[in-house]
Coordinates of C-alpha atoms and ligand atoms in Angstrom, one line a residue:
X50 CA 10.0 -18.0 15.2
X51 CA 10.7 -19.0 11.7
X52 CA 14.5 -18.8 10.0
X53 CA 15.5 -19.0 6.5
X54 CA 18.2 -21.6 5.1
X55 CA 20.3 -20.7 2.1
X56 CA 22.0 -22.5 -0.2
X57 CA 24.5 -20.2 -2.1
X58 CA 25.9 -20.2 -5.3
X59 CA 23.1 -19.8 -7.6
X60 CA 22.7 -17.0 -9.8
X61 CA 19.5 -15.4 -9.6
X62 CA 17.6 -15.8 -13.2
X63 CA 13.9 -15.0 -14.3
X64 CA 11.1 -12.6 -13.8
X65 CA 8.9 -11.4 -10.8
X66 CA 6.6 -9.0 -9.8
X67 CA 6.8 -5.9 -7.3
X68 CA 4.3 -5.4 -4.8
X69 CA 2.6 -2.4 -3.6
X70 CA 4.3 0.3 -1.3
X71 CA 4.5 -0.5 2.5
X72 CA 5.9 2.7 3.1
X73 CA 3.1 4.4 0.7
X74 CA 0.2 1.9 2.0
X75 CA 0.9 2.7 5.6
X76 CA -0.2 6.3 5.8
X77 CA -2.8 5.9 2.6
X78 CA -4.3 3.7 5.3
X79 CA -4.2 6.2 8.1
X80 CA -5.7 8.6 5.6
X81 CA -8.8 7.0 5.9
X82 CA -9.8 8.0 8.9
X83 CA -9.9 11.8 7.5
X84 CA -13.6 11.1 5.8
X85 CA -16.6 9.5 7.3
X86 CA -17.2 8.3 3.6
X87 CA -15.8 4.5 2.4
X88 CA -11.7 4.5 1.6
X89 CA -11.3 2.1 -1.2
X90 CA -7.6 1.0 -1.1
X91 CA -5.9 -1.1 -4.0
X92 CA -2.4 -2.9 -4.7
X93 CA -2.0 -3.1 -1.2
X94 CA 1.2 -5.4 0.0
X95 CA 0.4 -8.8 2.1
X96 CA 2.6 -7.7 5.1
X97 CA 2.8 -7.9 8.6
X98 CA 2.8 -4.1 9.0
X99 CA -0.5 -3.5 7.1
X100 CA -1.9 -6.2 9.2
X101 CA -0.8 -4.3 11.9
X102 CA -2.2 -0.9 10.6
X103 CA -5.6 -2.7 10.0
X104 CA -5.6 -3.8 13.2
X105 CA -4.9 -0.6 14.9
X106 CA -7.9 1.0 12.7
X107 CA -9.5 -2.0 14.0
X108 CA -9.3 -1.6 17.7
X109 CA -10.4 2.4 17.3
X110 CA -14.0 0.6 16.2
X111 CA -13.2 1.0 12.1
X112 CA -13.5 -2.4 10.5
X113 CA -12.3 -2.2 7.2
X114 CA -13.5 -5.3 4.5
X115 CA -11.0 -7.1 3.0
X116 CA -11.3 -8.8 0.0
X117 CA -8.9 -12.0 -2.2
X118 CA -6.8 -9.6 -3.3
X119 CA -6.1 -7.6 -0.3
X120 CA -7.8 -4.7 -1.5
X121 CA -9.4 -2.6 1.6
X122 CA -12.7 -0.6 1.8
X123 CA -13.3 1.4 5.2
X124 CA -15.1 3.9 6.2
X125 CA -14.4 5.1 9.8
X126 CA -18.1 6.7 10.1
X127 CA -18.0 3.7 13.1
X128 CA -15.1 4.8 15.3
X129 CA -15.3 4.4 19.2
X130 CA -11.7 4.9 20.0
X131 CA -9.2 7.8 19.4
X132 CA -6.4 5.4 21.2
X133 CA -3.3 3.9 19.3
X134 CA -2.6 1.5 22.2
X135 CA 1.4 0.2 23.2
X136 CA 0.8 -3.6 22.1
X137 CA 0.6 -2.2 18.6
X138 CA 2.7 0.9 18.5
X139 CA 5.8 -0.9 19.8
X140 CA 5.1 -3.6 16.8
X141 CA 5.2 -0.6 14.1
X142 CA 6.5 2.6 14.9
X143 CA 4.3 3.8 11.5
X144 CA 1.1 3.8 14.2
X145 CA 2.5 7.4 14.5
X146 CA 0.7 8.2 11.5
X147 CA -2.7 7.8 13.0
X148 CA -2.1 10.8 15.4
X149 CA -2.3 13.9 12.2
X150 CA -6.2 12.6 11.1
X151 CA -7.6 12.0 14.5
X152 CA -6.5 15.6 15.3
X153 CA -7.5 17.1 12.3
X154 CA -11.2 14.9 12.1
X155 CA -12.0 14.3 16.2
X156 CA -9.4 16.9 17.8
X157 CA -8.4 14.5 20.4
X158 CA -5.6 11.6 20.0
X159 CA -3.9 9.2 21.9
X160 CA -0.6 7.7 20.4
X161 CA 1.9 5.5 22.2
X162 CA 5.2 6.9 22.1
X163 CA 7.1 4.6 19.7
X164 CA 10.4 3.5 20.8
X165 CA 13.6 3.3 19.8
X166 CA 14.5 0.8 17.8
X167 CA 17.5 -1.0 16.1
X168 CA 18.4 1.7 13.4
X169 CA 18.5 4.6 16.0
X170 CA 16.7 6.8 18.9
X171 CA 14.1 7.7 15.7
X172 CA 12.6 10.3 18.3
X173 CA 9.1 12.1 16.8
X174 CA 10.0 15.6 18.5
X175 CA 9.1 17.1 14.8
X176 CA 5.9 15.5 14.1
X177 CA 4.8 16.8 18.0
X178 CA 6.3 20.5 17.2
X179 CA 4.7 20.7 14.2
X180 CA 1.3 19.6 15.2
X181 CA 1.2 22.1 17.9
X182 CA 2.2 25.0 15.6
X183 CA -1.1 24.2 14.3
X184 CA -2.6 24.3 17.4
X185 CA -2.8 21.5 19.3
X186 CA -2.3 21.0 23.0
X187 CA 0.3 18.2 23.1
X188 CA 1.8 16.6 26.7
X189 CA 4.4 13.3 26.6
X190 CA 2.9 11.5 29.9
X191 CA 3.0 7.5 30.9
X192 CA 4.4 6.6 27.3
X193 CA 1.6 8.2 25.6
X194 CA 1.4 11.5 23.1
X195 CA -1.9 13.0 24.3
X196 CA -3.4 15.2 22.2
X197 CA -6.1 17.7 21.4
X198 CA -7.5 20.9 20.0
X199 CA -10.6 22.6 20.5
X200 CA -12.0 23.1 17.0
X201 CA -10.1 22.6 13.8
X202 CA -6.7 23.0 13.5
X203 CA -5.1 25.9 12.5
X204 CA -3.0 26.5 9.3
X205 CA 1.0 27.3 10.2
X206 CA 4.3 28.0 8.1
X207 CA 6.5 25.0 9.4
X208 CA 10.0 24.7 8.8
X209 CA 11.7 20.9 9.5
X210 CA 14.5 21.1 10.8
X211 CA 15.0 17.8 9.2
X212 CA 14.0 15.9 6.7
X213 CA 10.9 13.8 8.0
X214 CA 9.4 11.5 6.0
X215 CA 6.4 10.4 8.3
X216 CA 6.5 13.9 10.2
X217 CA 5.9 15.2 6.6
X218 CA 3.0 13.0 6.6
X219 CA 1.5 13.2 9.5
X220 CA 1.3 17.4 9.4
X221 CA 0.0 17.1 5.9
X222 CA -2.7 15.1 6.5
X223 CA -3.4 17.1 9.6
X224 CA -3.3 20.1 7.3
X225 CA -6.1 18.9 4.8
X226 CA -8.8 19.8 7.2
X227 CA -6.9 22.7 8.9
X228 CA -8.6 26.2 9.2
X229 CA -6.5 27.9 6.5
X230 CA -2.8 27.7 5.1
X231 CA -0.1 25.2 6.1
X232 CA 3.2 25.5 4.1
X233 CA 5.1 22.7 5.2
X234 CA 9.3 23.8 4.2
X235 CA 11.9 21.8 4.0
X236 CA 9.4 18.5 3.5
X237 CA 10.2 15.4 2.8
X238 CA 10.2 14.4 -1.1
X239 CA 10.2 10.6 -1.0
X240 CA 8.1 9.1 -3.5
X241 CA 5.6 7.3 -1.3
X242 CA 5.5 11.6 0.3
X243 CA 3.7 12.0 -3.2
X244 CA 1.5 8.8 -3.4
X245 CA 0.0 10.0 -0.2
X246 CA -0.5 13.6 -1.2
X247 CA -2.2 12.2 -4.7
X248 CA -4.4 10.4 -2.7
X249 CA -5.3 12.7 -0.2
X250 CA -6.7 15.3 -3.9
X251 CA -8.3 12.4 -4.9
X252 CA -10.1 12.7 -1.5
X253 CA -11.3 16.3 -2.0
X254 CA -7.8 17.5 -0.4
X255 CA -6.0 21.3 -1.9
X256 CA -2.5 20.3 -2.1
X257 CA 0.8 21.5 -3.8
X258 CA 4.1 21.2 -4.2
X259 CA 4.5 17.2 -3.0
X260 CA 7.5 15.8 -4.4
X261 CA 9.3 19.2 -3.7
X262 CA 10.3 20.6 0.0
X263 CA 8.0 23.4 0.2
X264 CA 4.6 21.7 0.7
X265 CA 1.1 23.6 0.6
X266 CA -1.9 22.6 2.1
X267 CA -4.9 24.5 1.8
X268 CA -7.2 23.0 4.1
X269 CA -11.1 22.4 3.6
X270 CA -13.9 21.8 6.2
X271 CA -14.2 18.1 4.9
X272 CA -13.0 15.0 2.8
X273 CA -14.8 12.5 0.5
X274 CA -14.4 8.6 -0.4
X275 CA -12.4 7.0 -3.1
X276 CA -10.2 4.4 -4.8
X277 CA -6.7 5.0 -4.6
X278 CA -4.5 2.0 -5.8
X279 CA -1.0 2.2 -4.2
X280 CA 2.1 2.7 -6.1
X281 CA 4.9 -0.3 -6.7
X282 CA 7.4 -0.8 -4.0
X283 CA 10.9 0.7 -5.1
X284 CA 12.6 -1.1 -2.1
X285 CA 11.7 -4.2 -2.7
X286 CA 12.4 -3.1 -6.1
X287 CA 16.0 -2.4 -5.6
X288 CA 16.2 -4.7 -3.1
X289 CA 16.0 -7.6 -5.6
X290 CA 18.1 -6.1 -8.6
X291 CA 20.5 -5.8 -5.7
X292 CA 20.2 -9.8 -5.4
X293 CA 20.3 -10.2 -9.1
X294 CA 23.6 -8.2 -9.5
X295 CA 25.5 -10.4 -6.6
X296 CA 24.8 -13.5 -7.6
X297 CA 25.7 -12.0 -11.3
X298 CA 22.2 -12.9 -12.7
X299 CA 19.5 -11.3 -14.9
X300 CA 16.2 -10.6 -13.4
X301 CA 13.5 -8.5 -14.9
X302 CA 11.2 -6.8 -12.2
X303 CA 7.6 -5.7 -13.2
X304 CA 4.4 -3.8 -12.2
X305 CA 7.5 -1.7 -10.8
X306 CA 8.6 2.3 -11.6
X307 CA 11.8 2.6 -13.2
X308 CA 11.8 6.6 -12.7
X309 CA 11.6 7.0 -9.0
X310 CA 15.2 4.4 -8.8
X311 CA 17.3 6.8 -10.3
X312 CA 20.1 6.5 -7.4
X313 CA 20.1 3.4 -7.1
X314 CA 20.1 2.2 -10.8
X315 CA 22.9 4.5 -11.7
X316 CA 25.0 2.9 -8.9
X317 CA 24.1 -0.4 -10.2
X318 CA 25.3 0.2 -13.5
X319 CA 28.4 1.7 -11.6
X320 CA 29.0 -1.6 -10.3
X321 CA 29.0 -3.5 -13.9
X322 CA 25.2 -4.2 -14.8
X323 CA 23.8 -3.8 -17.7
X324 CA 20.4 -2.1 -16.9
X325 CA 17.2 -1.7 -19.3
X326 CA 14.2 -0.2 -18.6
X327 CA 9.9 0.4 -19.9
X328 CA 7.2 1.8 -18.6
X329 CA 6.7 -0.6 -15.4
X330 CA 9.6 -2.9 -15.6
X331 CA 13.0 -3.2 -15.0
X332 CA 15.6 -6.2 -16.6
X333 CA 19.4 -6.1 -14.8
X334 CA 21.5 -8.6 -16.9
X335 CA 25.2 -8.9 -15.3
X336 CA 26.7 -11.0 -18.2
X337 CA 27.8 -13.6 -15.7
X338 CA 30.4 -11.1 -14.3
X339 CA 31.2 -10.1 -10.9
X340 CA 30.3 -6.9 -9.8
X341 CA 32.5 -3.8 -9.0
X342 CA 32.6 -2.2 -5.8
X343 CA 31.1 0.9 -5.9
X344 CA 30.8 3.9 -2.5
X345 CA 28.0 5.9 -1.7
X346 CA 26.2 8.1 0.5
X347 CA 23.0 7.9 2.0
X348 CA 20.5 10.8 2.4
X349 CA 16.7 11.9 1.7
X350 CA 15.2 11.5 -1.9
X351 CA 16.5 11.4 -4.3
X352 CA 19.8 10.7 -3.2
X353 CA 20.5 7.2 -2.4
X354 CA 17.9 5.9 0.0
X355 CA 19.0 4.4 3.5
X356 CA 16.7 1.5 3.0
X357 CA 18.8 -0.1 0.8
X358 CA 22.1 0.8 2.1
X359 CA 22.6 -2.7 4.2
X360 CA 21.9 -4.7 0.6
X361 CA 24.2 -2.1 -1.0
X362 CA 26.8 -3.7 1.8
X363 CA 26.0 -7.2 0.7
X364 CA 27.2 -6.3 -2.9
X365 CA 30.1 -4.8 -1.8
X366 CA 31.2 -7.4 -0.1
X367 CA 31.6 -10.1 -2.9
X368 CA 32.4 -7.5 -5.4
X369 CA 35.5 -6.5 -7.2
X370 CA 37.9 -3.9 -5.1
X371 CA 36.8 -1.8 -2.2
X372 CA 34.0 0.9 -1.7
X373 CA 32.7 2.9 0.8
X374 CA 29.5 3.4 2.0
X375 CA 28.4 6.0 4.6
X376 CA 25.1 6.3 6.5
X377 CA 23.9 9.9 7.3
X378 CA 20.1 9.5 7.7
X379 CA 19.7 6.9 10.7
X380 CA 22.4 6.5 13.5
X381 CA 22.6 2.8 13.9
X382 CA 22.5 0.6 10.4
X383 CA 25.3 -1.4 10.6
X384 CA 24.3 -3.9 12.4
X385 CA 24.2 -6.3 9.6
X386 CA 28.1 -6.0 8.9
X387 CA 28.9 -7.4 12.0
X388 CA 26.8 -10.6 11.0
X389 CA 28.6 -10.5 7.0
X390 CA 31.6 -10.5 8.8
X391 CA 31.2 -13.6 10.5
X392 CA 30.5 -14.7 7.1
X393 CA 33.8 -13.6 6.0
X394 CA 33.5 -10.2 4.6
X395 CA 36.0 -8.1 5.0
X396 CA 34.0 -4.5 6.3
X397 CA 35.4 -2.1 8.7
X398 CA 33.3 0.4 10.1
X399 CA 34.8 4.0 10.7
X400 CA 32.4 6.1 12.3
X401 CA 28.9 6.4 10.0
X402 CA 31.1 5.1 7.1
X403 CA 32.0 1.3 6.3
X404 CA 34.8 0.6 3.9
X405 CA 34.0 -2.9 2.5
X406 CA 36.9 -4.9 1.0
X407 CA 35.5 -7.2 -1.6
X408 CA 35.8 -11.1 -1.0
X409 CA 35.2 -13.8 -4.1
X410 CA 32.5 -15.5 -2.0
X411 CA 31.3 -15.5 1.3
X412 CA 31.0 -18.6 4.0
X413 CA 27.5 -19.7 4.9
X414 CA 26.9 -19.4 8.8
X415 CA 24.4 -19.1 11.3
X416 CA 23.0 -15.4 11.2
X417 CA 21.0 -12.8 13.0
X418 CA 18.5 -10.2 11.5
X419 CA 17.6 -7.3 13.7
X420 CA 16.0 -4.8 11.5
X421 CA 13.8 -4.7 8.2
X422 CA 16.5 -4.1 5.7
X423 CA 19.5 -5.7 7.4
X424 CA 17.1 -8.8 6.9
X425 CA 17.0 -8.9 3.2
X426 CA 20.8 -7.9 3.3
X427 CA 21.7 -11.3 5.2
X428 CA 20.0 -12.9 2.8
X429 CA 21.6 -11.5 -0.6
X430 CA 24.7 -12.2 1.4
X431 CA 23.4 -16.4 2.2
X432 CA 23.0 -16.2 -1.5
X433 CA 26.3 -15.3 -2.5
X434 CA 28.4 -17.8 0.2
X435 CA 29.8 -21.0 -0.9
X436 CA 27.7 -22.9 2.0
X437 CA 24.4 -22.7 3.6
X438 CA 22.8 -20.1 6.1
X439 CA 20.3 -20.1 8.5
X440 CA 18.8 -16.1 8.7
X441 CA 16.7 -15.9 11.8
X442 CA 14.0 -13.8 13.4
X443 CA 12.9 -13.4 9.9
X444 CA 9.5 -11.9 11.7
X445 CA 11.7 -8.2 10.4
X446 CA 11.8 -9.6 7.0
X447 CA 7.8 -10.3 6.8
X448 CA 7.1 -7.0 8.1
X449 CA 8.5 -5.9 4.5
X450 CA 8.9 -8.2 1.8
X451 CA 5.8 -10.2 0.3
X452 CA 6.7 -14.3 -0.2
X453 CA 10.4 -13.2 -0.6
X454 CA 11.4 -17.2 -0.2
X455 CA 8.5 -17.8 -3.0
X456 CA 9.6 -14.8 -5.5
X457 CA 13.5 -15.9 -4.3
X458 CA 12.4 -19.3 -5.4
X459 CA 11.0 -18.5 -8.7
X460 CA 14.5 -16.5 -9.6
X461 CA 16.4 -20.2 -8.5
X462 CA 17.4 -19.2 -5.1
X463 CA 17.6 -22.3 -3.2
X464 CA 16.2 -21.0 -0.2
X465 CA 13.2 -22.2 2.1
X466 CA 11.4 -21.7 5.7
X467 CA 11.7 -23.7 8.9
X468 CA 10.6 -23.4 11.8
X469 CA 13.8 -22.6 14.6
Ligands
EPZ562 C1 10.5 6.5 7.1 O1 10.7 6.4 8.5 C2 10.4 5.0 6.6 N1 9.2 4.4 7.2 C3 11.7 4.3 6.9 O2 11.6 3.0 6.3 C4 12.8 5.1 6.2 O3 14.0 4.4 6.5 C5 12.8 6.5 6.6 O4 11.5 7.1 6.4 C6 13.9 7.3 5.9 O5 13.6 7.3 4.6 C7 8.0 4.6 6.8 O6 7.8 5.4 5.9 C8 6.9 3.9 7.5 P1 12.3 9.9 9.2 P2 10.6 7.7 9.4 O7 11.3 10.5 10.1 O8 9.6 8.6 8.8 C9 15.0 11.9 12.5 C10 11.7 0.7 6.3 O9 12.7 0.0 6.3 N2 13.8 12.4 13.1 O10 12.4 10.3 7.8 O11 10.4 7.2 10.8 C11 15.1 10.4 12.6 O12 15.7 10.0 13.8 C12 11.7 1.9 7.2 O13 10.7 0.5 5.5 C13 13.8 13.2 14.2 O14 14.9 13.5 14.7 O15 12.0 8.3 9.2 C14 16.1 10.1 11.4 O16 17.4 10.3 11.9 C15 12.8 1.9 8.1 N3 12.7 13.7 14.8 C16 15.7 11.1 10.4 O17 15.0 12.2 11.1 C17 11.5 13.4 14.2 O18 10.4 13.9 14.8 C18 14.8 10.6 9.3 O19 13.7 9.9 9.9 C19 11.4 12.6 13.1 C20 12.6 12.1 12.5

């Protein structure tokens, strides 16, 4: 397994360019298999989840093409295999999202159960509830979700009892080929909730309402081809003006959407950036200056999003005073303090809240990632600490972030990949 070495101290400077959605790409590719006609799929990240995803359409018999630039064209008219096998599943709990278009297109499904995982329980009780209000025979046996439904699936009121962003998902792509109504209350609103859902119209779907938490689906017997390029990446967006602003830097982000970071920019500008925007870029200039601390809550769009609390903890930690930041969406993110505080950040977790005392600079050390985002959090931390770190199991990181030692790199990081 490969680990990253820092050398902090440097403040990030220069321009680089956002990549396309992983958590936008990921169902857009589990769309596909709602049409028998070719899927053409643009601005798709180069990520070991969408590797993943391809290979789970892969092993059900659909081969989709690839070309240079990681654009996709698949048409599942092949498949053999209704079957989203462990090996896979337990790599990327997103697999889940194959389980709503087999119903809906070949009424059976078989879907390892994903697992917990380092952020929480992440249980997929709604997604199974939901599906069966529709009318599908659902049993939990041996680690699989077995599932079927003779004839279409039927339209149904659903109310979340939370917010879900892949249950959202999953029932609305189910719903596109339902027999009838679905109104889907209490959805999910998350951005990427709406990428899929414009895809799905351009693919002959009758839906309403995305972006808002009453979704309605109007099913139709069936779905056409088309090209659908995915939209920009607004973690991996915020992510890196996160980096900019602790290392007190100016970084301009492009090929990015300034309008679905509202949170997250006005609590960047809370903490002492100076923040311009245009149509598809973003420039953060900090003036040299340390940042503020700043508190916040996490919670579903468009409040603050949970993905970027852990890099939210890395600026708090070398910033100016103390803030608080609380977690209400997953049960477990805060695994990364425990590794900033070996670093020499002062952060004291009180029950789903950490209260983060701001240090001048942190000490380089040896440190551990265990999820997605606490990854990228280590890192902004190695780049703010007067010494070097070594970030390991970085496979989390390459799950998310395209060539982040190369884009790093191009902002000045002194940062690069060895083997551990
Ligand atoms: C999606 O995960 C994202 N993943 C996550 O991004 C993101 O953190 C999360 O939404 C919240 O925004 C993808 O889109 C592929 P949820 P998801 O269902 O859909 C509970 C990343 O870093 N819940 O919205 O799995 C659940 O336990 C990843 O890119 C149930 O109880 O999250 C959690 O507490 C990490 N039962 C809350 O709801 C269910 O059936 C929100 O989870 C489903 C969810």
């Amino acid at each position: 397994m490969d680990k990253l070495i820092i050398k902090g101290g440097v403040s990030l400077n220069g321009e680089i360019r956002i990549a396309g959605a992983k958590n936008s790409a990921l169902p857009i590719l589990a769309a596909s298999l709602l049409t028998r006609d070719t899927v053409q799929i643009r601005n798709l990240p180069h990520l070991y989840d969408i590797t993943t995803m391809l290979e789970l359409l892969g092993c059900m018999g659909v081969e989709p093409i690839v070309d240079e630039k990681l654009s996709v064209e698949i048409n599942s008219g092949t498949i053999n295999s209704f079957s989203a096998p462990y090996e896979l599943v337990k790599t990327m709990r997103a697999s889940i999202l194959v389980l709503g278009p087999l119903l809906a297109c070949y009424g059976q499904a078989e879907v390892a159960l994903p697992g917990g995982c380092a952020i929480g329980s992440r249980p997929v009780n709604l997604h199974i509830s939901a599906l069966e209000s529709m009318g599908a025979s659902i049993r939990v046996e041996d680690g699989y979700i077995k599932a079927t439904v003779d004839g279409r699936l039927k339209g149904s009121h659903i109310f979340m009892d939370l917010v879900t962003v892949t249950g959202t998902e999953n029932v609305m792509m189910a719903a596109t080929l339902a027999d009838g109504r679905t109104v889907i209350e209490n959805a999910a609103r998350e951005p990427e909730v709406v990428d899929l859902a414009n895809c799905l119209i351009e693919m002959g779907a009758r839906i309403e309402g995305q972006g808002t938490d009453t979704v309605i689906i109007d099913g139709v017997p069936e779905l056409h081809g088309c090209s659908y390029s995915v939209m920009p990446d607004r973690i991996e967006t915020g992510t890196y003006l996160i980096a900019a602003a602790a290392t007190r830097g100016r970084v301009r982000v492009k090929d990015t959407r300034p309008d679905i970071l509202d949170a997250v920019l006005a609590k960047l500008e809370q903490a002492g950036a100076d923040i311009k925007v245009g149509k598809d870029w973003i420039e953060l200039d900090m003036h040299g200056r340390r940042p503020r601390s700043v508190s916040l809550r996490t919670a579903p769009y468009p409040a603050f999003p949970t993905d970027m609390q852990a890099q939210f903890t890395a600026l708090n930690a070398i910033a100016e005073g103390t803030g608080s930041i609380t977690e209400t969406v997953f049960e477990n993110r805060f695994m990364h303090v425990h590794e900033m505080n070996r670093m020499g950040a002062a952060i004291r977790v009180e029950g789903n809240t950490v209260i983060v005392d701001g240090v001048e600079m942190l000490k380089g050390a040896p440190v551990m990632a265990t999820d997605l985002r606490a990854s990228a959090s280590l890192i902004i931390a190695g780049l703010v600490s007067d010494n070097e770190t070594s970030v390991d199991r970085i496979y989390h990181i390459d799950r998310g972030y395209e060539c982040i030692e190369e884009k790093l790199q191009l902002l000045g990081a002194k940062i690069r990949r060895v083997p551990s």
